Short mmCIF file of C-alpha atoms and ligand atoms in Angstrom, two decimals:
data_model
loop_
_atom_site.label_atom_id
_atom_site.label_comp_id
_atom_site.label_asym_id
_atom_site.label_seq_id
_atom_site.Cartn_x
_atom_site.Cartn_y
_atom_site.Cartn_z
CA MET A 14 18.28 57.93 -102.63
CA LYS A 15 15.90 55.56 -104.47
CA LYS A 16 18.92 53.74 -105.86
CA ILE A 17 20.34 53.14 -102.35
CA TYR A 18 16.99 51.68 -101.17
CA PHE A 19 16.90 49.41 -104.22
CA MET A 20 20.47 48.20 -103.61
CA THR A 21 19.69 47.51 -99.93
CA PHE A 22 16.58 45.60 -100.99
CA LEU A 23 18.60 43.50 -103.46
CA LEU A 24 21.28 42.83 -100.86
CA SER A 25 18.79 41.64 -98.25
CA LEU A 26 17.17 39.38 -100.85
CA VAL A 27 20.55 37.81 -101.56
CA MET A 28 21.21 37.42 -97.82
CA ILE A 29 17.86 35.78 -97.13
CA THR A 30 18.38 33.40 -100.04
CA ALA A 31 21.87 32.54 -98.79
CA SER A 32 20.80 32.04 -95.19
CA LEU A 33 17.92 29.77 -96.28
CA ALA A 34 20.23 27.68 -98.46
CA GLN A 35 17.30 26.88 -100.76
CA ASP A 36 18.92 24.15 -102.77
CA ASN A 37 18.09 21.12 -100.63
CA LYS A 38 15.96 18.86 -102.75
CA ILE A 39 14.52 15.50 -101.85
CA ILE A 40 12.48 13.22 -104.06
CA ILE A 41 10.49 10.61 -102.20
CA ASN A 42 9.08 7.70 -104.16
CA ALA A 43 6.05 6.85 -102.07
CA ASP A 44 5.26 3.83 -104.23
CA GLN A 45 8.69 2.29 -103.68
CA GLU A 46 8.56 0.68 -100.27
CA LEU A 47 11.82 -0.77 -98.99
CA SER A 48 12.36 -2.59 -95.69
CA THR A 49 10.18 -2.44 -92.60
CA ILE A 50 11.47 -0.05 -89.93
CA SER A 51 11.10 -2.28 -86.89
CA ARG A 52 9.87 -0.53 -83.77
CA HIS A 53 12.63 -2.45 -81.99
CA ILE A 54 15.20 -0.01 -83.42
CA TYR A 55 13.79 2.36 -80.77
CA GLY A 56 14.80 0.15 -77.82
CA HIS A 57 16.53 1.20 -74.61
CA PHE A 58 19.26 -0.12 -72.35
CA ALA A 59 19.17 -0.16 -68.53
CA GLU A 60 22.25 -1.37 -66.68
CA HIS A 61 23.06 -1.73 -63.00
CA LEU A 62 25.33 1.29 -63.26
CA GLY A 63 25.26 4.48 -61.20
CA ASP A 64 21.69 5.78 -60.89
CA GLY A 65 20.47 3.92 -63.98
CA ILE A 66 18.32 1.50 -61.98
CA TYR A 67 18.42 2.53 -58.31
CA GLY A 68 16.95 5.99 -57.90
CA GLY A 69 16.26 6.24 -61.62
CA ILE A 70 13.67 3.48 -62.05
CA TRP A 71 13.48 1.68 -58.74
CA VAL A 72 13.04 3.44 -55.41
CA GLY A 73 11.30 0.64 -53.47
CA GLU A 74 7.79 0.60 -52.12
CA ASN A 75 8.70 2.44 -48.90
CA SER A 76 10.20 5.43 -50.67
CA THR A 77 8.77 8.92 -50.21
CA ILE A 78 9.20 9.35 -53.97
CA PRO A 79 5.83 8.60 -55.58
CA ASN A 80 6.01 5.04 -56.86
CA THR A 81 3.93 2.17 -58.16
CA ASN A 82 5.04 -1.08 -56.52
CA GLY A 83 8.49 0.45 -56.02
CA PHE A 84 8.90 1.85 -59.57
CA ARG A 85 9.01 5.64 -59.93
CA THR A 86 5.57 6.67 -61.18
CA ASP A 87 6.90 9.69 -63.11
CA VAL A 88 9.45 7.55 -64.99
CA LEU A 89 6.87 4.84 -65.69
CA GLU A 90 4.50 7.40 -67.20
CA ALA A 91 7.21 9.06 -69.30
CA LEU A 92 8.36 5.70 -70.69
CA LYS A 93 4.81 4.55 -71.41
CA HIS A 94 4.31 7.67 -73.50
CA LEU A 95 7.36 6.74 -75.61
CA GLU A 96 5.90 3.26 -76.25
CA VAL A 97 9.35 1.84 -75.48
CA PRO A 98 9.45 -1.36 -77.53
CA ASN A 99 12.20 -3.20 -75.63
CA ILE A 100 14.64 -2.79 -72.76
CA ARG A 101 17.99 -4.55 -72.52
CA TRP A 102 19.14 -5.53 -69.01
CA PRO A 103 21.09 -6.11 -66.67
CA GLY A 104 24.18 -4.89 -68.61
CA GLY A 105 26.55 -4.10 -70.22
CA CYS A 106 29.67 -5.12 -68.43
CA PHE A 107 27.55 -5.79 -65.34
CA ALA A 108 25.84 -8.70 -67.12
CA ASP A 109 28.97 -10.83 -67.19
CA GLU A 110 29.37 -10.55 -63.42
CA TYR A 111 25.72 -11.09 -62.55
CA ASN A 112 24.27 -14.18 -60.91
CA TRP A 113 20.50 -14.13 -61.46
CA MET A 114 19.88 -16.20 -58.29
CA ASP A 115 21.03 -13.17 -56.25
CA GLY A 116 18.03 -11.20 -57.52
CA ILE A 117 15.07 -13.46 -56.62
CA GLY A 118 13.21 -14.20 -53.40
CA PRO A 119 12.36 -11.77 -50.57
CA GLN A 120 14.24 -8.53 -51.18
CA SER A 121 15.50 -8.29 -47.60
CA GLU A 122 17.16 -11.70 -47.90
CA ARG A 123 18.97 -11.08 -51.15
CA PRO A 124 22.77 -11.03 -50.91
CA LYS A 125 24.64 -7.75 -51.04
CA ARG A 126 27.42 -7.84 -53.62
CA LEU A 127 29.99 -5.40 -54.92
CA ASN A 128 29.37 -3.93 -58.32
CA THR A 129 33.01 -4.40 -59.23
CA HIS A 130 32.75 -2.96 -62.72
CA TRP A 131 30.90 0.24 -61.89
CA GLY A 132 32.39 2.09 -58.95
CA MET A 133 32.67 -0.82 -56.45
CA VAL A 134 29.36 0.24 -54.96
CA LEU A 135 27.14 -2.10 -52.98
CA GLU A 136 24.50 -3.87 -55.06
CA ASP A 137 21.66 -4.96 -52.78
CA ASN A 138 19.92 -6.88 -55.56
CA SER A 139 16.53 -5.41 -54.65
CA PHE A 140 15.96 -4.96 -58.38
CA GLY A 141 16.17 -8.44 -59.87
CA THR A 142 14.41 -10.69 -62.35
CA HIS A 143 10.84 -10.16 -61.07
CA GLU A 144 11.29 -6.43 -60.76
CA PHE A 145 12.75 -6.06 -64.24
CA LEU A 146 10.21 -8.27 -65.98
CA ASN A 147 7.27 -6.72 -64.12
CA PHE A 148 8.60 -3.29 -65.04
CA THR A 149 8.76 -4.14 -68.77
CA GLU A 150 5.21 -5.49 -68.55
CA MET A 151 3.98 -2.30 -66.88
CA ILE A 152 5.32 -0.13 -69.70
CA GLY A 153 4.49 -2.62 -72.47
CA ALA A 154 8.11 -3.26 -73.54
CA GLU A 155 9.72 -6.57 -74.53
CA PRO A 156 12.53 -7.60 -72.19
CA VAL A 157 15.97 -8.36 -73.59
CA ILE A 158 18.13 -10.26 -71.10
CA ALA A 159 21.90 -10.25 -71.58
CA MET A 160 23.24 -13.52 -70.19
CA ASN A 161 26.45 -13.98 -68.24
CA VAL A 162 28.92 -15.76 -70.51
CA GLY A 163 32.11 -14.19 -69.10
CA SER A 164 31.93 -15.58 -65.56
CA GLY A 165 28.77 -17.70 -65.70
CA THR A 166 27.95 -21.17 -66.95
CA PRO A 167 25.57 -22.55 -69.56
CA ARG A 168 23.69 -24.29 -66.73
CA GLU A 169 23.03 -20.99 -64.88
CA MET A 170 21.80 -19.47 -68.12
CA GLN A 171 19.59 -22.41 -68.98
CA GLN A 172 18.04 -22.42 -65.52
CA TRP A 173 17.34 -18.70 -65.64
CA ILE A 174 15.49 -19.15 -68.92
CA GLU A 175 13.49 -22.07 -67.51
CA TYR A 176 12.65 -19.97 -64.43
CA VAL A 177 11.20 -17.11 -66.48
CA ASN A 178 9.65 -19.08 -69.35
CA PHE A 179 8.42 -22.55 -68.28
CA ASP A 180 4.73 -22.88 -67.43
CA GLY A 181 4.80 -26.54 -66.31
CA ASP A 182 5.62 -28.29 -63.07
CA SER A 183 9.38 -28.07 -62.47
CA GLU A 184 11.39 -27.03 -59.45
CA LEU A 185 12.42 -23.75 -61.08
CA ALA A 186 8.96 -22.89 -62.39
CA ASN A 187 7.56 -23.63 -58.93
CA LEU A 188 10.23 -21.46 -57.32
CA ARG A 189 9.06 -18.62 -59.55
CA ARG A 190 5.52 -19.22 -58.33
CA GLU A 191 6.68 -19.24 -54.69
CA ASN A 192 8.32 -15.89 -55.42
CA GLY A 193 5.01 -14.46 -56.51
CA ARG A 194 4.71 -15.02 -60.24
CA GLN A 195 2.28 -17.67 -61.46
CA GLU A 196 2.51 -17.33 -65.26
CA PRO A 197 5.84 -17.31 -67.11
CA TRP A 198 6.84 -14.01 -68.70
CA GLY A 199 7.68 -15.52 -72.08
CA VAL A 200 11.01 -13.71 -72.55
CA LYS A 201 11.88 -13.79 -76.23
CA TYR A 202 15.15 -11.86 -76.63
CA ILE A 203 18.33 -13.30 -75.13
CA GLY A 204 21.81 -11.82 -75.57
CA ILE A 205 24.59 -14.38 -75.21
CA GLY A 206 27.39 -12.34 -73.64
CA ASN A 207 28.24 -8.65 -73.82
CA GLU A 208 31.46 -7.25 -75.29
CA SER A 209 32.97 -10.72 -74.93
CA TRP A 210 36.12 -9.28 -76.53
CA GLY A 211 36.52 -6.90 -73.54
CA CYS A 212 34.78 -6.66 -70.16
CA GLY A 213 32.79 -9.79 -71.06
CA GLY A 214 35.81 -12.10 -70.90
CA ASN A 215 38.58 -10.72 -73.13
CA MET A 216 38.05 -13.51 -75.64
CA SER A 217 39.37 -13.96 -79.14
CA PRO A 218 36.70 -14.24 -81.86
CA GLU A 219 37.54 -17.92 -82.39
CA TYR A 220 37.20 -18.70 -78.69
CA TYR A 221 33.96 -16.72 -78.38
CA SER A 222 32.48 -18.43 -81.44
CA ALA A 223 33.04 -21.85 -79.90
CA LEU A 224 31.72 -20.71 -76.53
CA TYR A 225 28.75 -19.05 -78.20
CA ARG A 226 27.80 -22.32 -79.89
CA ARG A 227 28.04 -24.11 -76.54
CA PHE A 228 25.86 -21.56 -74.71
CA ALA A 229 23.41 -21.22 -77.60
CA THR A 230 22.80 -24.97 -77.47
CA TYR A 231 21.27 -24.64 -74.03
CA VAL A 232 19.01 -21.70 -74.81
CA ARG A 233 15.86 -23.84 -74.79
CA ASN A 234 12.40 -22.93 -75.95
CA TYR A 235 9.84 -23.56 -73.21
CA SER A 236 6.07 -23.60 -73.37
CA GLY A 237 5.74 -22.61 -77.01
CA ASN A 238 8.08 -19.64 -76.71
CA SER A 239 10.66 -19.25 -79.48
CA ILE A 240 13.81 -17.47 -78.35
CA TYR A 241 15.69 -14.94 -80.46
CA ARG A 242 19.43 -15.39 -79.80
CA ILE A 243 21.76 -12.39 -80.09
CA ALA A 244 25.53 -12.94 -80.25
CA SER A 245 27.99 -10.44 -78.83
CA GLY A 246 29.48 -8.36 -81.62
CA PHE A 247 32.27 -5.82 -81.65
CA SER A 248 32.26 -2.01 -81.74
CA ASP A 249 33.11 0.59 -84.35
CA ALA A 250 35.09 -0.73 -87.32
CA ARG A 251 36.36 -4.02 -85.84
CA TYR A 252 34.98 -6.07 -88.68
CA ALA A 253 37.20 -9.15 -88.20
CA TRP A 254 35.24 -10.21 -85.11
CA THR A 255 31.93 -10.07 -86.97
CA GLU A 256 33.41 -12.04 -89.85
CA THR A 257 34.79 -14.84 -87.63
CA VAL A 258 31.70 -15.13 -85.43
CA MET A 259 29.42 -15.16 -88.47
CA GLU A 260 31.57 -17.79 -90.15
CA HIS A 261 31.48 -20.14 -87.17
CA ALA A 262 28.13 -19.49 -85.54
CA ALA A 263 25.70 -17.67 -87.86
CA ASN A 264 23.50 -20.77 -88.11
CA MET A 265 22.86 -20.63 -84.35
CA MET A 266 21.91 -16.96 -83.99
CA ASP A 267 19.15 -14.53 -84.95
CA GLY A 268 21.20 -11.41 -84.40
CA ILE A 269 24.73 -10.18 -83.76
CA SER A 270 25.35 -6.94 -81.94
CA LEU A 271 27.30 -3.78 -82.72
CA HIS A 272 28.24 -1.10 -80.22
CA TYR A 273 29.04 2.43 -81.26
CA TYR A 274 29.62 5.36 -78.95
CA THR A 275 30.08 8.86 -80.36
CA ILE A 276 33.08 10.56 -78.78
CA ALA A 277 32.93 14.26 -79.65
CA GLY A 278 36.32 15.02 -78.06
CA GLU A 279 39.70 13.94 -79.34
CA SER A 280 39.92 10.55 -77.59
CA TRP A 281 38.45 8.25 -74.92
CA ASN A 282 40.59 10.12 -72.39
CA HIS A 283 39.22 13.47 -73.53
CA LYS A 284 35.66 12.78 -74.57
CA GLY A 285 34.53 16.37 -74.27
CA THR A 286 32.04 18.02 -71.99
CA SER A 287 28.27 17.55 -72.14
CA ILE A 288 27.56 21.18 -71.17
CA ASP A 289 28.81 24.65 -72.08
CA PHE A 290 30.58 23.58 -75.24
CA GLY A 291 31.24 25.51 -78.42
CA GLU A 292 30.85 24.77 -82.09
CA ASP A 293 33.98 22.57 -82.15
CA LEU A 294 32.37 19.90 -79.95
CA TYR A 295 28.98 20.46 -81.56
CA PHE A 296 30.37 19.84 -85.03
CA SER A 297 32.65 16.94 -84.10
CA GLY A 298 29.81 15.23 -82.20
CA LEU A 299 27.59 15.31 -85.27
CA ARG A 300 30.41 14.39 -87.65
CA LYS A 301 31.39 11.37 -85.59
CA ALA A 302 27.80 10.24 -85.05
CA LEU A 303 27.56 10.04 -88.85
CA TRP A 304 30.37 7.44 -88.85
CA LEU A 305 27.77 4.92 -87.68
CA ASP A 306 26.70 4.64 -91.32
CA GLU A 307 30.17 3.47 -92.40
CA TYR A 308 30.43 1.03 -89.52
CA ILE A 309 27.03 -0.50 -90.16
CA LYS A 310 27.88 -0.89 -93.85
CA GLY A 311 31.22 -2.51 -92.95
CA HIS A 312 29.64 -5.06 -90.61
CA ILE A 313 26.84 -5.78 -93.08
CA THR A 314 29.39 -6.54 -95.81
CA ARG A 315 30.99 -9.18 -93.53
CA MET A 316 27.58 -10.57 -92.56
CA ASP A 317 26.52 -10.77 -96.20
CA LYS A 318 29.41 -13.18 -96.87
CA PHE A 319 27.86 -15.82 -94.63
CA ASP A 320 24.23 -14.75 -94.63
CA PRO A 321 23.42 -13.24 -98.03
CA ARG A 322 19.68 -13.57 -97.43
CA LYS A 323 19.91 -11.30 -94.38
CA ARG A 324 18.31 -13.72 -91.94
CA VAL A 325 20.58 -12.60 -89.09
CA ALA A 326 19.90 -9.08 -87.79
CA LEU A 327 22.54 -6.51 -86.89
CA VAL A 328 21.50 -5.41 -83.39
CA VAL A 329 23.01 -2.04 -82.42
CA ASP A 330 22.43 -2.73 -78.75
CA GLU A 331 24.54 0.14 -77.40
CA TRP A 332 24.75 3.51 -79.10
CA GLY A 333 24.81 7.19 -78.19
CA ILE A 334 27.16 10.01 -77.22
CA TRP A 335 29.57 9.33 -74.36
CA THR A 336 31.04 12.50 -72.81
CA ASP A 337 33.27 13.23 -69.84
CA PRO A 338 31.36 12.76 -66.57
CA LEU A 339 29.78 15.84 -65.01
CA LEU A 340 32.13 17.54 -62.56
CA GLY A 341 31.59 16.43 -58.99
CA THR A 342 29.95 13.13 -59.91
CA ASN A 343 31.33 9.61 -59.40
CA PRO A 344 33.23 8.91 -62.66
CA GLY A 345 32.07 5.27 -62.42
CA PHE A 346 28.44 6.45 -62.73
CA LEU A 347 28.80 7.87 -66.27
CA GLN A 348 26.56 10.85 -65.57
CA GLN A 349 26.31 13.48 -68.29
CA GLN A 350 23.89 16.18 -69.37
CA ASN A 351 21.96 15.90 -72.58
CA SER A 352 21.75 18.82 -74.96
CA LEU A 353 20.13 19.85 -78.22
CA ARG A 354 23.31 18.59 -79.93
CA ASP A 355 22.68 15.15 -78.44
CA ALA A 356 19.09 15.23 -79.67
CA LEU A 357 20.45 15.83 -83.18
CA ILE A 358 22.89 12.95 -82.68
CA ALA A 359 19.93 10.74 -81.76
CA ALA A 360 18.01 11.89 -84.84
CA ILE A 361 20.85 11.20 -87.28
CA SER A 362 21.70 7.86 -85.63
CA LEU A 363 18.06 6.77 -85.90
CA ASP A 364 17.95 7.94 -89.53
CA ILE A 365 21.02 5.83 -90.28
CA MET A 366 19.55 2.75 -88.61
CA ASN A 367 16.20 3.26 -90.36
CA LYS A 368 18.07 3.44 -93.66
CA HIS A 369 19.67 0.05 -92.92
CA SER A 370 16.51 -1.49 -91.52
CA ASP A 371 16.76 -4.43 -93.89
CA ARG A 372 19.59 -5.60 -91.59
CA VAL A 373 19.32 -3.41 -88.47
CA ARG A 374 16.19 -4.70 -86.81
CA MET A 375 16.88 -3.87 -83.18
CA ALA A 376 18.87 -1.22 -81.29
CA ASN A 377 19.21 0.14 -77.77
CA ILE A 378 20.19 3.67 -76.82
CA ALA A 379 22.74 3.74 -73.99
CA GLN A 380 21.21 4.29 -71.63
CA MET A 381 17.61 4.89 -70.59
CA VAL A 382 17.78 6.83 -67.29
CA ASN A 383 20.61 8.88 -65.70
CA VAL A 384 23.49 7.17 -67.56
CA LEU A 385 25.24 8.40 -70.75
CA GLN A 386 22.77 9.69 -73.40
CA ALA A 387 19.75 9.21 -71.16
CA VAL A 388 16.22 10.08 -72.24
CA ILE A 389 15.33 10.78 -68.60
CA LEU A 390 17.29 12.35 -65.73
CA THR A 391 16.22 12.16 -62.11
CA GLU A 392 17.39 13.76 -58.88
CA GLY A 393 15.53 12.86 -55.70
CA ASP A 394 11.86 13.22 -56.54
CA LYS A 395 12.52 15.40 -59.60
CA MET A 396 12.56 14.20 -63.17
CA VAL A 397 13.34 15.82 -66.53
CA LYS A 398 12.82 14.60 -70.06
CA THR A 399 15.97 15.32 -72.02
CA PRO A 400 16.03 16.70 -75.60
CA THR A 401 16.81 13.12 -76.71
CA TYR A 402 13.53 11.99 -75.11
CA HIS A 403 11.67 14.33 -77.46
CA VAL A 404 13.40 12.88 -80.51
CA PHE A 405 12.23 9.40 -79.48
CA ASP A 406 8.77 10.90 -79.07
CA LEU A 407 8.83 12.35 -82.61
CA TYR A 408 10.21 9.21 -84.23
CA ARG A 409 7.37 6.98 -82.98
CA VAL A 410 5.65 7.72 -86.29
CA HIS A 411 8.13 5.34 -87.97
CA PHE A 412 7.30 2.28 -85.82
CA ASP A 413 6.75 -0.75 -88.09
CA THR A 414 6.35 1.42 -91.19
CA LYS A 415 7.92 0.95 -94.61
CA LEU A 416 11.08 2.86 -95.40
CA LEU A 417 10.58 4.79 -98.64
CA GLN A 418 13.04 5.06 -101.45
CA SER A 419 14.33 8.62 -101.69
CA HIS A 420 16.87 10.66 -103.59
CA THR A 421 18.55 13.62 -101.90
CA GLU A 422 20.51 16.64 -103.07
CA ILE A 423 21.68 18.22 -99.84
CA THR A 424 23.89 21.21 -99.10
CA ASN A 425 26.70 20.92 -96.58
CA TYR A 426 27.26 22.49 -93.19
CA LYS A 427 30.90 23.61 -92.99
CA TYR A 428 33.02 24.14 -89.93
CA GLY A 429 36.70 24.98 -90.38
CA ASP A 430 38.08 22.74 -93.09
CA GLU A 431 35.43 20.10 -92.66
CA GLU A 432 31.87 19.65 -93.78
CA ILE A 433 28.94 17.29 -93.30
CA PRO A 434 25.52 17.09 -94.97
CA ALA A 435 23.30 19.71 -93.32
CA ILE A 436 20.08 17.74 -93.64
CA SER A 437 19.20 14.26 -92.43
CA ILE A 438 15.88 12.56 -93.15
CA THR A 439 13.78 9.44 -92.72
CA ALA A 440 10.74 9.01 -94.95
CA SER A 441 8.34 6.18 -94.20
CA LYS A 442 4.84 5.02 -95.00
CA SER A 443 2.33 3.60 -92.54
CA GLU A 444 -0.07 0.83 -93.44
CA SER A 445 -2.85 3.42 -93.69
CA GLY A 446 -0.93 5.22 -96.46
CA ARG A 447 0.18 8.07 -94.21
CA LEU A 448 3.63 9.42 -95.05
CA ASN A 449 5.91 10.24 -92.14
CA LEU A 450 8.89 12.55 -92.45
CA THR A 451 11.48 13.37 -89.83
CA VAL A 452 13.94 15.95 -91.08
CA SER A 453 16.84 17.54 -89.19
CA ASN A 454 18.84 20.66 -89.93
CA LEU A 455 22.31 20.25 -88.41
CA ASP A 456 23.43 23.78 -89.30
CA PRO A 457 23.60 25.73 -86.02
CA HIS A 458 23.49 29.14 -87.71
CA ASN A 459 21.09 29.11 -90.66
CA SER A 460 17.60 27.94 -91.29
CA ARG A 461 17.42 25.77 -94.39
CA ALA A 462 14.62 25.25 -96.83
CA VAL A 463 14.04 21.71 -98.04
CA GLU A 464 11.94 21.07 -101.12
CA ILE A 465 10.39 17.61 -100.97
CA GLU A 466 8.77 16.23 -104.08
CA ILE A 467 6.52 13.28 -103.44
CA ARG A 468 6.08 10.91 -106.33
CA GLY A 469 3.86 7.86 -106.64
CA GLN A 470 1.11 9.05 -104.31
CA ASN A 471 -1.22 12.03 -104.36
CA VAL A 472 -0.84 14.36 -101.44
CA ALA A 473 -3.97 15.98 -100.04
CA ARG A 474 -2.77 17.70 -96.90
CA VAL A 475 -0.07 17.97 -94.27
CA ARG A 476 -1.63 16.51 -91.14
CA SER A 477 0.61 17.56 -88.31
CA GLY A 478 3.96 19.08 -87.66
CA LYS A 479 6.21 19.20 -84.59
CA LEU A 480 9.54 20.91 -84.02
CA LEU A 481 12.40 20.52 -81.56
CA THR A 482 14.90 23.36 -81.32
CA ALA A 483 16.34 25.99 -78.97
CA ASN A 484 18.42 29.15 -79.26
CA GLU A 485 21.65 27.53 -78.08
CA MET A 486 23.33 24.46 -79.56
CA ASP A 487 24.18 23.28 -76.03
CA ALA A 488 20.68 23.95 -74.65
CA VAL A 489 19.68 21.49 -71.90
CA ASN A 490 16.72 20.78 -69.66
CA THR A 491 17.52 21.08 -65.96
CA PHE A 492 15.58 20.27 -62.80
CA ASP A 493 15.00 24.02 -62.36
CA ASN A 494 14.10 24.59 -65.98
CA PRO A 495 12.78 21.25 -67.30
CA ASP A 496 10.94 22.70 -70.31
CA HIS A 497 13.70 24.67 -71.99
CA VAL A 498 13.95 22.25 -74.94
CA VAL A 499 10.53 20.81 -75.71
CA LEU A 500 8.37 20.00 -78.71
CA MET A 501 6.53 22.84 -80.39
CA ASP A 502 4.00 22.99 -83.18
CA PHE A 503 5.59 23.44 -86.58
CA TYR A 504 3.90 25.57 -89.22
CA ASP A 505 6.71 26.54 -91.58
CA GLN A 506 5.53 24.34 -94.40
CA GLU A 507 4.01 24.99 -97.77
CA LEU A 508 2.29 22.41 -99.91
CA ASN A 509 2.15 23.08 -103.59
CA GLY A 510 0.67 20.16 -105.49
CA ASN A 511 2.87 17.24 -104.60
CA THR A 512 5.79 19.40 -103.49
CA LEU A 513 6.20 20.23 -99.86
CA THR A 514 8.65 22.92 -98.78
CA LEU A 515 9.77 22.88 -95.18
CA THR A 516 11.78 25.71 -93.70
CA LEU A 517 13.77 24.18 -90.90
CA PRO A 518 15.14 26.47 -88.20
CA SER A 519 18.84 26.13 -87.46
CA LYS A 520 19.74 23.05 -85.30
CA SER A 521 16.30 21.52 -85.36
CA VAL A 522 14.40 18.29 -85.79
CA VAL A 523 11.02 18.45 -87.50
CA MET A 524 8.38 15.78 -87.91
CA VAL A 525 5.49 16.07 -90.35
CA THR A 526 2.91 13.55 -91.43
CA ILE A 527 1.18 13.76 -94.77
CA GLN A 528 -1.99 12.13 -96.03
O1 AHR B 809 27.11 1.50 -71.42
C1 AHR B 809 28.25 1.48 -70.65
C2 AHR B 809 29.18 0.33 -71.01
O2 AHR B 809 29.68 0.50 -72.30
C3 AHR B 809 28.56 -1.03 -71.06
O3 AHR B 809 28.46 -1.62 -69.80
C4 AHR B 809 29.51 -1.79 -71.92
O4 AHR B 809 28.90 -2.83 -72.64
C5 AHR B 809 30.09 -0.72 -72.85
O5 AHR B 809 31.46 -0.77 -72.88
#
């Protein structure tokens, strides 16, 4: 009898050890600071698309939905909490069809246009330049304006910039004053075209480079403001575009963009569902999100050829998971749910961009509210923060910190014949000396222990810990159950000298700070 008990005891020990997968080891060299992780990596994107602006941010002053000067108060508060560093607007594909003059002056007199790219719906232009720039001011974000290169002219672009940035006595600056804004906004970030190889004009890289130089010439600095010019880059692994545009126009830009959308399904025609999915779509979503690392490296290699000193930033100004639209919604509105899987996709994408922060100095999740991998969903007067929102909340600790050199020995998470690293991490150091760790366990079945040895700095105590997880890999927050996936306190940590062991629950993101 005793023997049976002993065998059972041994067996359970073996099982616990296996399910904890103890052999994840990370060495962090706290005295080896690498690049600065710019807070602008944590930017957002808001396009005139579906309910992204209307209903999601802007309801107008006469709405019964609680609002502050027409902006949803609940959304304003949620975004303020995230300390959103920048918002890119008005598109996307919409940007290259937009005439900024349609969106100024009394709202009732603004022309109604068709949003030809996104569902042919009526655009009443009640959300225009003043509304967008006032909104960014209210939440403390920097505006990023994507200019119309596809169907617009350099003159329209130049005049728009004068309108928002000139503080002297000119017709355009005075028009701004007549429209209610005395001081210029001092817009710094300007995108020159969007996907100019596709919806932004179907251009060749040679043609775009020449056009870019022409437009960039007329991006003037007014009233002491120095503009940061971002060229339209390609998506995924289309490196030839980056190479040509860098060759011909690098000297006239501060950044070039990259777009990467994670498609968990087999193709753009079958992107996969955002709800009620199994491990196949969970695994493939994570696996494909990890491709961002390869793509960033590929574009950086081409940029290095013409800009070895890394003056020009790689701006990942559209990223996130793109799924099939929710059943019963307008397919042109790109509405999808947002699950725990998507939160993990956000975490690993942010880890990848942090790792390349010597070149990636700005990024924008697509999109902010109600569209694609949104951090916020709204319906009427209801609002929910998605699991992705909570990842952005956790990752604020990395804003403007130093990326730390680290060495990892990570076990894999296997599914079928394929495998990916089970653990993803960002380690950074704040100016105060605080160490910030965000660590994710992608394994949906097993908790994993991670042993983190900190070298080059004495560790006194673990200051705080937060955890994001749920029982189901496709767990979502709904309007009826908005707090299903939320942040919790995290205690599963053990500090032994300078070695910290974290036990991460399956499919989780953990943040700890150490002093
Ligand atoms: O984010 C949706 C669309 O995706 C954007 O408008 C476009 O730039 C990209 O193709």
